[in-house]
């Protein structure tokens, strides 16, 4: 099953068709993504008998983030060994976790105004929490995940790295720095929930590629470790880390420029498409 939002309302998606769950269920399922994910088992049951005659065509740019305003956004740094190495770090023994503040979360297709500094790309697979929970055992962790989606952890490197120690969260939370989508896909519908191929291209050039099976801390391990400390809430997002190939570790470094188009694809899910534009006046 594939789910997302259109105009802020929770939808199921099949190909280029979207079904508004609140309308199609006669109000049985709420239209708000957080409320729908809070009764995830009921959504899944209802979906089995949903009447798709009420679906309508939807264009990719009409889809919003699968969860437009999550309450918690976890993001994991250095979760792929080659990226840890290119960044100059030893792979961590515990996940290195920061947040992307929820105001940066946007839908799958759009423009991003470049703030002053050096803006870089990081393709990531993002877990969308459904049932959630506290102190979830790793063996039960996938049951807490409603779906996986595509994300970009856009990052302004000057502010991120200027201090000692560096701070991640603010410089990764400018408006538009957390595009996600186009839909979230339930783990049972993916070719292999633990081994998905992904790649990011910049104006057609492949800049990052990898497989989620290369994570140091896989999704179920992250859910267990994060929930050991923070109760995971319906609709929370977990950005699971990026592989090698980010721009600031290239020789010479390479950053996003106005007019460039970044496309981020994950096998079995879909793609994001961000076009970068010059900073707006008055920032
Ligand atoms: Zn990242």
mmCIF file with all atom_site columns, N, CA, C and O and ligand atoms in Angstrom, residues 75-77 98 122 124 153 172 241-242, ligand 1:
data_model
loop_
_atom_site.group_PDB
_atom_site.id
_atom_site.type_symbol
_atom_site.label_atom_id
_atom_site.label_alt_id
_atom_site.label_comp_id
_atom_site.label_asym_id
_atom_site.label_entity_id
_atom_site.label_seq_id
_atom_site.pdbx_PDB_ins_code
_atom_site.Cartn_x
_atom_site.Cartn_y
_atom_site.Cartn_z
_atom_site.occupancy
_atom_site.B_iso_or_equiv
_atom_site.pdbx_formal_charge
_atom_site.auth_seq_id
_atom_site.auth_comp_id
_atom_site.auth_asym_id
_atom_site.auth_atom_id
_atom_site.pdbx_PDB_model_num
ATOM   1  N  N   . UNK A 1 75  ? 17.176 12.194 12.602 1.00 0.00 ? 75  UNK A N   1
ATOM   2  C  CA  . UNK A 1 75  ? 18.050 12.019 11.453 1.00 0.00 ? 75  UNK A CA  1
ATOM   3  C  C   . UNK A 1 75  ? 19.365 11.436 11.960 1.00 0.00 ? 75  UNK A C   1
ATOM   4  O  O   . UNK A 1 75  ? 19.831 11.781 13.053 1.00 0.00 ? 75  UNK A O   1
ATOM   5  N  N   . UNK A 1 76  ? 19.928 10.548 11.168 1.00 0.00 ? 76  UNK A N   1
ATOM   6  C  CA  . UNK A 1 76  ? 21.091 9.781  11.598 1.00 0.00 ? 76  UNK A CA  1
ATOM   7  C  C   . UNK A 1 76  ? 22.275 10.165 10.717 1.00 0.00 ? 76  UNK A C   1
ATOM   8  O  O   . UNK A 1 76  ? 22.186 10.113 9.479  1.00 0.00 ? 76  UNK A O   1
ATOM   9  N  N   . UNK A 1 77  ? 23.354 10.560 11.352 1.00 0.00 ? 77  UNK A N   1
ATOM   10 C  CA  . UNK A 1 77  ? 24.576 10.909 10.624 1.00 0.00 ? 77  UNK A CA  1
ATOM   11 C  C   . UNK A 1 77  ? 25.473 9.679  10.532 1.00 0.00 ? 77  UNK A C   1
ATOM   12 O  O   . UNK A 1 77  ? 25.428 8.795  11.389 1.00 0.00 ? 77  UNK A O   1
ATOM   13 N  N   . UNK A 1 98  ? 20.560 13.681 15.099 1.00 0.00 ? 98  UNK A N   1
ATOM   14 C  CA  . UNK A 1 98  ? 20.208 15.098 15.173 1.00 0.00 ? 98  UNK A CA  1
ATOM   15 C  C   . UNK A 1 98  ? 18.768 15.222 14.701 1.00 0.00 ? 98  UNK A C   1
ATOM   16 O  O   . UNK A 1 98  ? 18.097 14.218 14.475 1.00 0.00 ? 98  UNK A O   1
ATOM   17 N  N   . UNK A 1 122 ? 22.010 15.193 0.269  1.00 0.00 ? 122 UNK A N   1
ATOM   18 C  CA  . UNK A 1 122 ? 22.165 13.899 0.959  1.00 0.00 ? 122 UNK A CA  1
ATOM   19 C  C   . UNK A 1 122 ? 20.890 13.106 0.701  1.00 0.00 ? 122 UNK A C   1
ATOM   20 O  O   . UNK A 1 122 ? 19.873 13.324 1.364  1.00 0.00 ? 122 UNK A O   1
ATOM   21 N  N   . UNK A 1 124 ? 18.421 10.134 1.242  1.00 0.00 ? 124 UNK A N   1
ATOM   22 C  CA  . UNK A 1 124 ? 18.210 9.234  2.371  1.00 0.00 ? 124 UNK A CA  1
ATOM   23 C  C   . UNK A 1 124 ? 16.882 8.502  2.197  1.00 0.00 ? 124 UNK A C   1
ATOM   24 O  O   . UNK A 1 124 ? 15.936 9.053  1.628  1.00 0.00 ? 124 UNK A O   1
ATOM   25 N  N   . UNK A 1 153 ? 18.208 15.168 2.796  1.00 0.00 ? 153 UNK A N   1
ATOM   26 C  CA  . UNK A 1 153 ? 18.672 15.886 3.983  1.00 0.00 ? 153 UNK A CA  1
ATOM   27 C  C   . UNK A 1 153 ? 19.557 17.030 3.492  1.00 0.00 ? 153 UNK A C   1
ATOM   28 O  O   . UNK A 1 153 ? 20.785 16.973 3.578  1.00 0.00 ? 153 UNK A O   1
ATOM   29 N  N   . UNK A 1 172 ? 20.533 22.290 8.752  1.00 0.00 ? 172 UNK A N   1
ATOM   30 C  CA  . UNK A 1 172 ? 19.827 21.315 7.930  1.00 0.00 ? 172 UNK A CA  1
ATOM   31 C  C   . UNK A 1 172 ? 18.314 21.558 7.952  1.00 0.00 ? 172 UNK A C   1
ATOM   32 O  O   . UNK A 1 172 ? 17.558 20.693 7.521  1.00 0.00 ? 172 UNK A O   1
ATOM   33 N  N   . UNK A 1 241 ? 20.130 8.296  7.060  1.00 0.00 ? 241 UNK A N   1
ATOM   34 C  CA  . UNK A 1 241 ? 21.545 8.507  6.742  1.00 0.00 ? 241 UNK A CA  1
ATOM   35 C  C   . UNK A 1 241 ? 21.806 8.447  5.246  1.00 0.00 ? 241 UNK A C   1
ATOM   36 O  O   . UNK A 1 241 ? 21.003 7.931  4.472  1.00 0.00 ? 241 UNK A O   1
ATOM   37 N  N   . UNK A 1 242 ? 22.958 9.007  4.866  1.00 0.00 ? 242 UNK A N   1
ATOM   38 C  CA  . UNK A 1 242 ? 23.278 9.110  3.440  1.00 0.00 ? 242 UNK A CA  1
ATOM   39 C  C   . UNK A 1 242 ? 24.559 8.345  3.136  1.00 0.00 ? 242 UNK A C   1
ATOM   40 O  O   . UNK A 1 242 ? 25.427 8.203  4.008  1.00 0.00 ? 242 UNK A O   1
HETATM 41 ZN ZN1 . LIG B 2 .   ? 21.881 13.120 6.465  1.00 0.00 ? 1   LIG B ZN1 1
#
